[in-house]
Amino acid sequence: MSEHFDVVVIGAGPAGYVAAIRAAQLGLKVACIDDFIGKDGKPALGGTCLNVGCIPSKALLDSSRQFHNLEHNFAVHGITAANAAMDVGVMIGRKDKIVRQFTGGITALFKANKVTAIAGFATLQPDRKVSVKQVDGGSREFSATNVILAAGSVPIELPFAKFDGERIVDNAGALDFTAVPKRFGVIGAGVIGLELGSVWKRLGSEVTILEALPDFLAAADADIAKAAAREFKKQGLDIRLGAKVTAVALKKDGVHLAYVDGNGEQSLVVDKLLVAVGRRAATKGLLGEGTGVQLDERGRVQVDEHCHSGVDGIWAIGDCVRGPMLAHKGSEEGVAVAELIAGMPGHVNLDTVPWVIYTEPEVAWVGKTEAECKASGIEVRTGSFPFAAVGRAVAMNETAGMVKVIAHAKSDRLLGVHIVGAAASEMIHEAVVAMEFKGSAEDLARICHAHPTLSEAVHEAALAVDKRAIHKAN
Ligand code: FAD
Ligand code: NAD
């Protein structure tokens, strides 16, 4: 007979493990099944985010930032160091240690909350049964009152540039180079391309990023994308827009790319190629015959605003459903679904999910861009403020970038806040709170901000919506 659980969660990434822990906190009997195998060949909890995504990429971004600053940005402070060197092995070892610390942390949290962890590949069967092909070769079946699908996502592979794990890599490969590639190519100037392109550029690679779209960072506000592009260009990131890759060939002297842009046929030779053209929901093999659960045209599990699939007791959260593919969006959905299962109100407001790109400077936003407002026929007033006029930014030698606040022209309600600048990832939460409480630009403008801080740029940009910024001409 199959063992019964109140909740079976498939996937132990940030969406799944948070759902499992919250459900267990609420007194439910929970199992969480995950098939991820870590670098050491053993099952590892935490999914993409902890193993090959958010956490390891931020570890490398930080190591490379320290090295770059030492080499290029400390002289202005009077600090110089002769023969600065980067030991890539030590950097990767530090990253692996951080990954182990956090994946091990989830194992400990599962134990503490009495969540049963099962290593294997799970398939949902009709009547809330789940069959599992275990990593150790065995197979099992469980029954559940509720099943939460949290299978996450996998990188999209281009048919003419198949990953070989050596010279053509995905995110996992680009987080594990053993030496700095001389020529590093990236297909896709999205979040992964910019973050991992920055890492290897700072360590000395010649980085070329080929982007199919004619516009840079099309998802961001145009003013912010323009300011970010200017800074990335100064750093030597060679971003080629409107570049459609047509062929990739592995040759002795490197990876040869053929692409077409506005000037016709072009070519590029690199030592390592990262393909970062987006991710797709990991729903292959997730659903057995006759479950009734539907996938949409992009292979994502179809759900309503409460992450319910429409089939009794079957829920889905995180990267495998609609909405942004972000760890914090998935984990909020995990909490909401666990609470709904326990009979509590659970809710995620997708309109106030913040976005952050961890480049230098950082890019962060919440809400709509000015172009999105215009396209929806919403009249807006905007205010912006440059970090170059902020005392703390000048004292820190971090003057690049700006804050832009977008408010409804009549009601003044905040519709979007966009930041490119140092610590944008932290500053954006002031705007998230204001928008979650349905605040106005005037609310932000009337809040006392500590001086001197970078956040004063948010305050001044909010004042600028009403043309009364103090430290710039309105
Ligand atoms: P995942 O983290 O993908 O976890 C799903 C888990 O389910 C995996 O372990 C998978 O092996 C397992 N699984 C899948 N199918 C089955 C099955 N049938 N049976 C058993 N197990 C299964 N987001 C941010 O918010 N901030 C960042 O800074 C950030 N940086 C990123 C950097 C990189 C390089 C990448 C690739 C992604 C980054 N992301 C970031 C995105 C973030 O990693 C994802 O949004 C997040 O991991 C999604 O969480 P999830 O739980 O839905 O899925
Ligand atoms: P992305 O959607 O951010 O960017 C992919 C880029 O590739 C786009 O600009 C797209 O126009 C371009 N592209 C698509 N096909 C192409 C082709 N054939 N040739 C050239 N360019 C092409 O995807 P990603 O960078 O792979 O990241 C996947 C997701 O992971 C992100 O959307 C994000 O949700 C998540 N992520 C988040 C963070 C973060 O929060 N800081 C970091 C990394 C990844």
Coordinates of C-alpha atoms and ligand atoms in Angstrom, one line a residue:
M1 CA 0.0 0.0 0.0
S2 CA 1.3 3.5 -0.8
E3 CA 2.1 5.8 2.1
H4 CA -0.3 8.8 2.4
F5 CA 0.7 12.4 3.0
D6 CA -1.4 15.5 3.5
V7 CA 0.8 17.2 1.0
V8 CA 3.3 15.9 -1.5
V9 CA 5.5 18.6 -3.1
I10 CA 7.3 17.8 -6.4
G11 CA 10.4 19.9 -6.6
A12 CA 12.6 21.3 -3.8
G13 CA 13.6 24.6 -5.4
P14 CA 12.6 27.8 -3.6
A15 CA 9.0 27.4 -4.5
G16 CA 8.8 23.7 -3.4
Y17 CA 10.9 23.8 -0.3
V18 CA 9.2 26.9 1.1
A19 CA 5.7 25.3 0.4
A20 CA 6.9 22.1 2.2
I21 CA 8.2 23.9 5.2
R22 CA 5.2 26.2 5.6
A23 CA 2.8 23.3 5.2
A24 CA 4.7 21.4 7.9
Q25 CA 4.7 24.4 10.2
L26 CA 0.9 24.3 9.8
G27 CA 0.8 20.8 11.2
L28 CA 0.4 18.9 7.9
K29 CA 2.3 15.6 7.1
V30 CA 4.5 16.6 4.1
A31 CA 6.8 14.8 1.7
C32 CA 9.0 16.7 -0.8
I33 CA 10.5 14.8 -3.9
D34 CA 13.4 16.2 -5.9
D35 CA 15.7 14.7 -8.5
F36 CA 18.5 17.3 -8.5
I37 CA 22.0 15.8 -8.3
G38 CA 24.7 18.2 -6.9
K39 CA 28.3 18.6 -8.1
D40 CA 29.5 15.9 -5.7
G41 CA 27.1 13.4 -7.4
K42 CA 24.7 13.3 -4.4
P43 CA 21.1 14.5 -4.2
A44 CA 20.9 18.2 -3.3
L45 CA 17.9 20.2 -2.2
G46 CA 17.3 23.8 -3.2
G47 CA 16.7 23.4 -6.9
T48 CA 18.1 25.7 -9.6
C49 CA 18.3 28.7 -7.3
L50 CA 20.6 27.3 -4.6
N51 CA 22.6 24.9 -6.8
V52 CA 23.1 26.6 -10.2
G53 CA 21.3 29.9 -10.1
C54 CA 20.7 32.8 -7.7
I55 CA 23.2 31.9 -4.9
P56 CA 26.2 30.7 -6.9
S57 CA 25.9 33.5 -9.5
K58 CA 25.8 36.1 -6.7
A59 CA 28.9 34.5 -5.1
L60 CA 30.9 34.8 -8.3
L61 CA 29.5 38.3 -9.0
D62 CA 30.8 39.3 -5.6
S63 CA 34.2 37.7 -6.0
S64 CA 34.7 39.2 -9.4
R65 CA 33.4 42.6 -8.2
Q66 CA 36.0 42.7 -5.4
F67 CA 38.8 41.8 -7.9
H68 CA 37.6 44.4 -10.5
N69 CA 37.4 47.1 -7.9
L70 CA 40.9 46.3 -6.6
E71 CA 42.3 46.5 -10.1
H72 CA 40.3 49.5 -11.4
N73 CA 38.4 51.5 -8.8
F74 CA 40.5 51.7 -5.6
A75 CA 43.2 54.1 -6.9
V76 CA 40.8 57.0 -6.5
H77 CA 40.7 56.2 -2.8
G78 CA 44.5 56.2 -2.7
I79 CA 44.6 52.4 -2.5
T80 CA 46.9 50.5 -4.9
A81 CA 48.0 46.9 -4.9
A82 CA 50.8 45.5 -7.0
N83 CA 50.3 42.3 -9.0
A84 CA 46.7 41.7 -8.1
A85 CA 45.8 38.2 -9.1
M86 CA 42.6 36.0 -9.2
D87 CA 42.9 32.3 -8.3
V88 CA 39.8 31.0 -10.2
G89 CA 40.0 27.7 -8.3
V90 CA 39.7 29.4 -4.9
M91 CA 36.8 31.6 -6.2
I92 CA 34.9 28.5 -7.5
G93 CA 35.7 26.6 -4.3
R94 CA 34.2 29.5 -2.2
K95 CA 31.1 29.4 -4.4
D96 CA 30.8 25.6 -4.0
K97 CA 31.1 26.0 -0.2
I98 CA 28.3 28.6 -0.1
V99 CA 26.1 26.3 -2.2
R100 CA 26.8 23.4 0.2
Q101 CA 26.0 25.6 3.2
F102 CA 22.6 26.5 1.8
T103 CA 21.6 23.2 0.3
G104 CA 22.6 21.5 3.5
G105 CA 20.6 24.2 5.3
I106 CA 17.4 23.0 3.5
T107 CA 18.1 19.4 4.6
A108 CA 18.4 20.6 8.2
L109 CA 15.2 22.7 7.9
F110 CA 13.3 19.6 6.5
K111 CA 14.5 17.5 9.4
A112 CA 13.6 20.2 11.9
N113 CA 10.1 20.5 10.4
K114 CA 9.6 16.8 9.9
V115 CA 9.3 17.1 6.1
T116 CA 10.1 13.7 4.4
A117 CA 12.7 14.3 1.7
I118 CA 12.7 11.8 -1.2
A119 CA 15.4 11.8 -3.9
G120 CA 13.9 10.8 -7.2
F121 CA 11.9 11.8 -10.3
A122 CA 8.2 12.1 -9.6
T123 CA 5.2 11.8 -11.9
L124 CA 1.7 12.8 -11.0
Q125 CA -0.8 10.1 -11.6
P126 CA -4.7 10.3 -11.5
D127 CA -6.4 10.5 -8.1
R128 CA -3.6 12.4 -6.4
K129 CA -1.2 9.5 -6.6
V130 CA 2.5 10.2 -7.2
S131 CA 4.9 7.6 -8.6
V132 CA 8.6 8.1 -8.0
K133 CA 11.7 6.7 -9.7
Q134 CA 14.2 7.0 -6.9
V135 CA 17.8 8.1 -7.4
D136 CA 18.9 4.8 -5.8
G137 CA 17.1 2.8 -8.6
G138 CA 14.0 1.8 -6.6
S139 CA 10.5 3.0 -7.3
R140 CA 7.7 4.0 -4.9
E141 CA 4.1 5.4 -5.0
F142 CA 2.5 7.8 -2.6
S143 CA -1.0 9.1 -2.2
A144 CA -1.8 12.6 -1.1
T145 CA -4.7 14.9 -0.2
N146 CA -2.9 17.7 -2.0
V147 CA 0.0 17.7 -4.5
I148 CA 2.0 20.8 -5.2
L149 CA 3.8 20.8 -8.6
A150 CA 7.0 22.9 -8.2
A151 CA 9.2 21.4 -10.9
G152 CA 10.9 24.7 -11.9
S153 CA 12.5 25.3 -15.2
V154 CA 15.5 24.3 -17.4
P155 CA 17.6 26.3 -19.9
I156 CA 16.3 26.5 -23.5
E157 CA 18.7 24.8 -25.9
L158 CA 19.2 26.1 -29.4
P159 CA 19.1 23.3 -32.0
F160 CA 22.3 24.5 -33.7
A161 CA 24.2 25.1 -30.4
K162 CA 23.7 22.0 -28.3
F163 CA 25.2 22.1 -24.8
D164 CA 28.3 20.0 -24.6
G165 CA 29.2 21.1 -21.0
E166 CA 32.7 22.0 -22.2
R167 CA 32.7 24.7 -24.8
I168 CA 29.0 25.4 -25.3
V169 CA 27.5 25.7 -21.8
D170 CA 24.4 26.7 -19.9
N171 CA 24.3 28.6 -16.6
A172 CA 25.6 25.6 -14.7
G173 CA 28.7 25.4 -17.0
A174 CA 29.4 29.1 -16.9
L175 CA 29.4 29.0 -13.1
D176 CA 32.1 26.4 -13.1
F177 CA 34.9 27.4 -15.5
T178 CA 38.3 26.4 -14.2
A179 CA 40.1 29.2 -15.9
V180 CA 39.2 32.7 -17.3
P181 CA 38.2 32.1 -20.9
K182 CA 40.2 34.5 -23.2
R183 CA 37.2 35.0 -25.5
F184 CA 33.7 34.5 -23.9
G185 CA 30.6 34.6 -26.1
V186 CA 27.1 34.8 -24.9
I187 CA 23.9 34.3 -26.9
G188 CA 21.1 36.4 -25.2
A189 CA 21.6 39.7 -23.4
G190 CA 19.0 38.9 -20.8
V191 CA 19.5 38.5 -17.0
I192 CA 21.8 35.5 -17.1
G193 CA 23.9 36.8 -20.1
L194 CA 24.5 40.2 -18.3
E195 CA 25.2 38.7 -14.9
L196 CA 27.5 35.9 -16.0
G197 CA 29.0 38.1 -18.8
S198 CA 29.9 40.6 -16.1
V199 CA 31.6 38.0 -13.9
W200 CA 34.0 36.8 -16.6
K201 CA 34.5 40.3 -18.1
R202 CA 35.7 41.6 -14.7
L203 CA 38.2 38.7 -14.5
G204 CA 39.6 39.6 -17.9
S205 CA 37.6 37.8 -20.6
E206 CA 36.8 39.6 -23.9
V207 CA 33.0 39.3 -23.6
T208 CA 30.7 39.5 -26.7
I209 CA 27.0 39.2 -26.2
L210 CA 24.7 38.6 -29.2
E211 CA 21.1 39.7 -28.6
A212 CA 18.4 38.9 -31.2
L213 CA 16.1 41.8 -30.3
P214 CA 16.9 45.3 -31.6
D215 CA 16.2 46.9 -28.1
F216 CA 18.5 46.4 -25.1
L217 CA 16.7 45.0 -21.9
A218 CA 13.3 45.2 -23.5
A219 CA 11.6 44.3 -20.2
A220 CA 13.1 47.3 -18.3
D221 CA 12.0 50.9 -18.6
A222 CA 13.6 52.5 -21.7
D223 CA 15.4 55.3 -19.7
I224 CA 16.8 52.8 -17.2
A225 CA 17.9 50.4 -20.0
K226 CA 19.6 53.3 -21.8
A227 CA 21.5 54.3 -18.7
A228 CA 22.5 50.7 -17.9
A229 CA 23.7 50.1 -21.5
R230 CA 25.9 53.2 -21.2
E231 CA 27.6 51.8 -18.1
F232 CA 28.0 48.3 -19.5
K233 CA 29.6 49.7 -22.6
K234 CA 32.1 51.7 -20.5
Q235 CA 33.0 48.4 -18.8
G236 CA 33.9 46.9 -22.1
L237 CA 30.9 44.5 -22.5
D238 CA 30.4 44.2 -26.2
I239 CA 26.7 43.9 -26.6
R240 CA 25.5 43.5 -30.2
L241 CA 21.8 44.0 -30.7
G242 CA 19.6 42.7 -33.5
A243 CA 22.0 39.8 -33.9
K244 CA 20.4 36.6 -35.1
V245 CA 22.8 33.6 -34.7
T246 CA 22.4 31.2 -37.7
A247 CA 25.1 28.6 -37.1
V248 CA 27.6 27.5 -34.4
A249 CA 30.5 25.1 -35.2
L250 CA 33.1 23.6 -32.9
K251 CA 36.6 23.9 -34.4
K252 CA 40.1 23.4 -33.1
D253 CA 40.7 27.1 -32.6
G254 CA 37.4 27.8 -30.9
V255 CA 33.6 28.0 -31.2
H256 CA 32.7 29.7 -34.5
L257 CA 29.4 31.6 -34.7
A258 CA 27.7 33.0 -37.8
Y259 CA 25.1 35.6 -37.3
V260 CA 23.1 38.2 -39.2
D261 CA 22.6 41.8 -38.0
G262 CA 21.6 45.1 -39.6
N263 CA 24.9 45.2 -41.5
G264 CA 24.5 41.7 -43.0
E265 CA 26.4 38.4 -42.3
Q266 CA 28.9 38.5 -39.4
S267 CA 31.1 36.0 -37.6
L268 CA 32.6 35.6 -34.2
V269 CA 35.1 33.1 -32.7
V270 CA 35.1 32.5 -28.9
D271 CA 36.7 30.0 -26.5
K272 CA 33.6 29.4 -24.5
L273 CA 29.9 30.0 -25.4
L274 CA 27.1 30.5 -23.0
V275 CA 23.6 30.1 -24.4
A276 CA 21.2 32.1 -22.2
V277 CA 18.1 32.6 -24.3
G278 CA 15.6 32.0 -21.6
R279 CA 14.2 29.0 -19.7
R280 CA 11.2 26.7 -20.1
A281 CA 9.0 25.0 -17.5
A282 CA 10.4 21.6 -16.5
T283 CA 7.1 19.7 -17.1
K284 CA 8.4 16.9 -19.3
G285 CA 7.4 13.6 -17.6
L286 CA 5.7 15.4 -14.8
L287 CA 2.2 14.5 -15.7
G288 CA 1.0 10.9 -16.2
E289 CA -1.9 9.9 -18.4
G290 CA -5.4 11.0 -17.3
T291 CA -4.5 13.5 -14.5
G292 CA -6.7 16.2 -16.0
V293 CA -4.0 18.9 -15.4
Q294 CA -3.5 21.1 -18.4
L295 CA -0.3 22.6 -19.8
D296 CA -0.4 26.0 -21.7
E297 CA 1.2 26.7 -25.1
R298 CA 4.6 27.2 -23.4
G299 CA 4.5 23.9 -21.5
R300 CA 3.6 25.6 -18.2
V301 CA 1.1 24.1 -15.8
Q302 CA -2.2 26.0 -16.1
V303 CA -3.3 27.6 -12.9
D304 CA -5.7 30.3 -11.6
E305 CA -4.8 33.3 -9.5
H306 CA -4.6 31.0 -6.4
C307 CA -2.1 28.6 -8.2
H308 CA -4.9 25.9 -8.4
S309 CA -4.8 23.7 -11.5
G310 CA -8.6 23.2 -11.6
V311 CA -8.2 19.5 -10.6
D312 CA -9.2 18.9 -7.0
G313 CA -6.1 19.0 -4.7
I314 CA -3.6 19.8 -7.4
W315 CA -1.6 23.0 -7.2
A316 CA 1.4 24.4 -9.1
I317 CA 3.9 27.2 -8.2
G318 CA 7.2 28.8 -9.2
D319 CA 8.9 28.7 -12.6
C320 CA 6.6 25.9 -13.9
V321 CA 3.6 28.3 -14.0
R322 CA 2.8 31.7 -15.5
G323 CA 4.5 34.9 -14.1
P324 CA 8.1 35.9 -13.8
M325 CA 10.7 33.2 -13.3
L326 CA 12.0 34.5 -10.0
A327 CA 12.9 32.7 -6.8
H328 CA 11.0 35.1 -4.5
K329 CA 7.8 34.9 -6.7
G330 CA 8.0 31.1 -6.4
S331 CA 8.6 31.1 -2.7
E332 CA 5.7 33.5 -2.0
E333 CA 3.4 31.2 -4.0
G334 CA 4.7 28.3 -1.9
V335 CA 3.6 30.1 1.3
A336 CA 0.3 31.1 -0.2
V337 CA -0.6 27.6 -1.4
A338 CA 0.4 25.9 1.9
E339 CA -1.8 28.4 3.7
L340 CA -4.7 27.9 1.3
I341 CA -4.4 24.1 1.8
A342 CA -4.5 24.7 5.6
G343 CA -7.7 26.8 5.2
M344 CA -6.1 30.2 5.6
P345 CA -6.2 33.1 3.1
G346 CA -3.2 32.9 0.9
H347 CA -2.4 35.5 -1.8
V348 CA 0.5 36.7 -4.1
N349 CA 0.3 40.1 -5.8
L350 CA 2.2 39.5 -9.1
D351 CA 2.0 43.3 -9.7
T352 CA 4.4 44.1 -7.0
V353 CA 7.1 41.4 -7.5
P354 CA 10.4 43.2 -7.7
W355 CA 13.0 42.5 -10.5
V356 CA 16.7 42.8 -9.9
I357 CA 19.7 42.4 -12.2
Y358 CA 22.9 42.1 -10.2
T359 CA 25.2 43.8 -12.5
E360 CA 27.3 46.9 -11.8
P361 CA 25.4 49.1 -11.4
E362 CA 22.5 47.0 -10.3
V363 CA 19.1 47.3 -12.1
A364 CA 15.9 47.0 -10.1
W365 CA 12.3 47.7 -10.7
V366 CA 8.8 47.1 -9.6
G367 CA 5.5 47.7 -11.4
K368 CA 5.0 49.1 -14.9
T369 CA 7.4 50.8 -17.3
E370 CA 6.5 54.1 -18.8
A371 CA 6.0 52.4 -22.2
E372 CA 3.7 49.8 -20.7
C373 CA 1.6 52.5 -19.1
K374 CA 1.3 54.4 -22.4
A375 CA 0.4 51.2 -24.3
S376 CA -2.5 50.6 -21.8
G377 CA -3.7 54.2 -22.3
I378 CA -2.7 55.3 -18.8
E379 CA -1.6 58.9 -18.5
V380 CA 1.4 59.3 -16.2
R381 CA 3.6 61.8 -14.5
T382 CA 7.3 60.8 -14.0
G383 CA 10.1 62.1 -11.9
S384 CA 13.8 61.1 -12.0
F385 CA 16.9 61.8 -10.1
P386 CA 20.6 61.0 -10.8
F387 CA 22.9 59.4 -8.3
A388 CA 25.6 61.9 -9.4
A389 CA 23.7 64.5 -7.4
V390 CA 23.5 62.3 -4.2
G391 CA 26.1 63.1 -1.5
R392 CA 26.4 59.5 -0.3
A393 CA 26.9 58.2 -3.9
V394 CA 29.6 60.7 -4.6
A395 CA 31.3 59.9 -1.2
M396 CA 31.2 56.2 -2.3
N397 CA 32.4 56.9 -5.8
E398 CA 29.2 55.2 -7.0
T399 CA 27.6 57.9 -9.1
A400 CA 26.3 55.9 -12.1
G401 CA 22.6 55.7 -12.6
M402 CA 19.3 57.2 -11.6
V403 CA 15.9 56.6 -10.0
K404 CA 12.7 57.0 -12.0
V405 CA 9.3 57.2 -10.4
I406 CA 6.1 56.7 -12.5
A407 CA 2.8 57.9 -11.0
H408 CA -0.8 58.0 -12.4
A409 CA -1.3 61.5 -13.8
K410 CA -4.6 62.1 -11.9
S411 CA -4.6 59.9 -8.8
D412 CA -0.8 60.1 -8.3
R413 CA -0.8 56.4 -7.4
L414 CA 2.6 54.8 -7.9
L415 CA 2.6 52.6 -11.0
G416 CA 6.3 51.8 -11.2
V417 CA 9.7 52.6 -9.7
H418 CA 12.9 51.9 -11.6
I419 CA 16.4 52.1 -10.4
V420 CA 19.8 51.7 -12.0
G421 CA 22.6 52.3 -9.5
A422 CA 24.6 50.9 -6.6
A423 CA 22.5 48.9 -4.1
A424 CA 19.4 49.2 -6.3
S425 CA 18.5 45.6 -5.1
E426 CA 18.1 46.9 -1.5
M427 CA 16.5 50.3 -2.3
I428 CA 13.7 48.9 -4.5
H429 CA 11.9 47.5 -1.4
E430 CA 10.9 50.9 -0.3
A431 CA 9.0 51.2 -3.5
V432 CA 7.6 47.6 -3.2
V433 CA 6.2 48.5 0.3
A434 CA 4.7 51.8 -1.0
M435 CA 3.1 50.1 -4.0
E436 CA 1.8 47.1 -1.9
F437 CA 0.1 49.7 0.4
K438 CA -1.3 51.4 -2.8
G439 CA 0.8 54.5 -2.0
S440 CA 1.3 57.6 -4.2
A441 CA 4.4 59.5 -5.3
E442 CA 3.4 62.1 -2.7
D443 CA 3.5 59.5 0.0
L444 CA 7.1 58.7 -1.0
A445 CA 7.9 62.4 -1.2
R446 CA 6.6 63.1 2.3
I447 CA 8.6 60.2 4.0
C448 CA 11.7 61.5 5.8
H449 CA 14.8 59.7 4.3
A450 CA 18.1 59.5 6.3
H451 CA 20.9 61.7 5.1
P452 CA 23.3 60.9 3.5
T453 CA 22.0 57.7 1.9
L454 CA 21.5 56.4 -1.6
S455 CA 17.8 56.2 -0.9
E456 CA 17.6 60.0 -1.0
A457 CA 17.5 59.5 -4.8
V458 CA 14.2 57.7 -4.4
H459 CA 12.9 60.6 -2.3
E460 CA 14.1 63.2 -4.8
A461 CA 12.7 61.3 -7.8
A462 CA 9.3 61.2 -6.0
L463 CA 9.5 64.9 -5.4
A464 CA 10.5 65.4 -9.1
V465 CA 7.1 63.8 -10.1
D466 CA 5.6 67.1 -8.8
K467 CA 8.5 69.1 -10.1
R468 CA 9.8 70.0 -6.6
A469 CA 13.0 68.0 -6.3
I470 CA 15.4 70.1 -4.2
H471 CA 18.8 69.1 -5.5
K472 CA 18.2 69.5 -9.3
A473 CA 16.5 71.9 -11.6
N474 CA 12.9 70.8 -12.2
Ligands
FAD1 P1 13.8 25.3 -9.4 O1 14.6 26.1 -8.5 O2 14.1 25.1 -10.8 O3 13.5 23.9 -8.7 C1 12.8 22.9 -9.2 C2 13.3 21.6 -8.7 O4 12.5 20.5 -9.0 C3 14.7 21.2 -9.2 O5 15.6 20.7 -8.2 C4 14.4 20.0 -10.2 O6 15.5 19.1 -10.4 C5 13.2 19.4 -9.5 N1 12.3 18.6 -10.4 C6 11.8 19.0 -11.6 N2 11.0 18.1 -12.1 C7 10.9 17.1 -11.2 C8 10.2 15.9 -11.1 N3 9.4 15.5 -12.0 N4 10.4 15.1 -10.0 C9 11.3 15.5 -9.0 N5 12.0 16.6 -9.0 C10 11.8 17.5 -10.1 N6 15.9 34.3 -9.5 C11 15.9 35.4 -8.6 O7 14.8 35.7 -8.0 N7 17.1 36.0 -8.2 C12 18.2 35.7 -8.8 O8 19.3 36.3 -8.5 C13 18.3 34.7 -9.7 N8 19.5 34.3 -10.3 C14 19.5 33.3 -11.2 C15 20.7 33.0 -11.8 C16 20.8 31.9 -12.7 C17 22.1 31.6 -13.3 C18 19.6 31.2 -13.0 C19 19.6 30.0 -13.9 C20 18.4 31.5 -12.4 C21 18.3 32.6 -11.5 N9 17.1 33.0 -10.9 C22 17.1 34.0 -10.0 C23 15.9 32.2 -11.2 C24 15.6 31.3 -10.1 O9 16.6 30.3 -10.0 C25 14.3 30.5 -10.4 O10 13.2 31.5 -10.5 C26 13.9 29.6 -9.2 O11 14.9 28.7 -8.9 C27 12.6 28.9 -9.4 O12 12.3 28.2 -8.3 P2 11.4 26.8 -8.5 O13 11.3 26.3 -7.1 O14 10.1 27.2 -9.2 O15 12.2 25.9 -9.4
NAD2 P1 16.0 36.2 -20.4 O1 14.6 36.0 -20.9 O2 16.2 37.1 -19.3 O3 16.9 36.6 -21.6 C1 17.0 35.9 -22.8 C2 17.5 36.9 -23.8 O4 17.9 36.1 -25.0 C3 16.4 37.8 -24.3 O5 16.9 39.2 -24.3 C4 16.0 37.3 -25.7 O6 15.6 38.4 -26.5 C5 17.3 36.7 -26.1 N1 17.2 35.7 -27.1 C6 16.3 34.7 -27.2 N2 16.5 33.9 -28.3 C7 17.7 34.4 -28.9 C8 18.5 34.0 -30.0 N3 18.1 32.9 -30.7 N4 19.6 34.7 -30.2 C9 19.9 35.8 -29.5 N5 19.2 36.2 -28.5 C10 18.1 35.5 -28.1 O7 16.5 34.7 -20.1 P2 17.8 34.2 -19.3 O8 18.8 35.3 -19.3 O9 18.1 32.9 -20.0 O10 17.3 33.9 -17.9 C11 16.2 33.1 -17.7 C12 15.4 33.6 -16.5 O11 16.0 33.3 -15.3 C13 15.1 35.1 -16.5 O12 14.1 35.5 -17.3 C14 14.8 35.3 -15.1 O13 13.5 35.0 -14.8 C15 15.7 34.2 -14.4 N6 16.9 34.9 -13.8 C16 16.8 35.9 -12.9 C17 17.9 36.5 -12.4 C18 17.7 37.6 -11.4 O14 16.6 37.7 -10.9 N7 18.7 38.4 -11.1 C19 19.1 36.1 -12.8 C20 19.3 35.1 -13.7 C21 18.1 34.5 -14.2

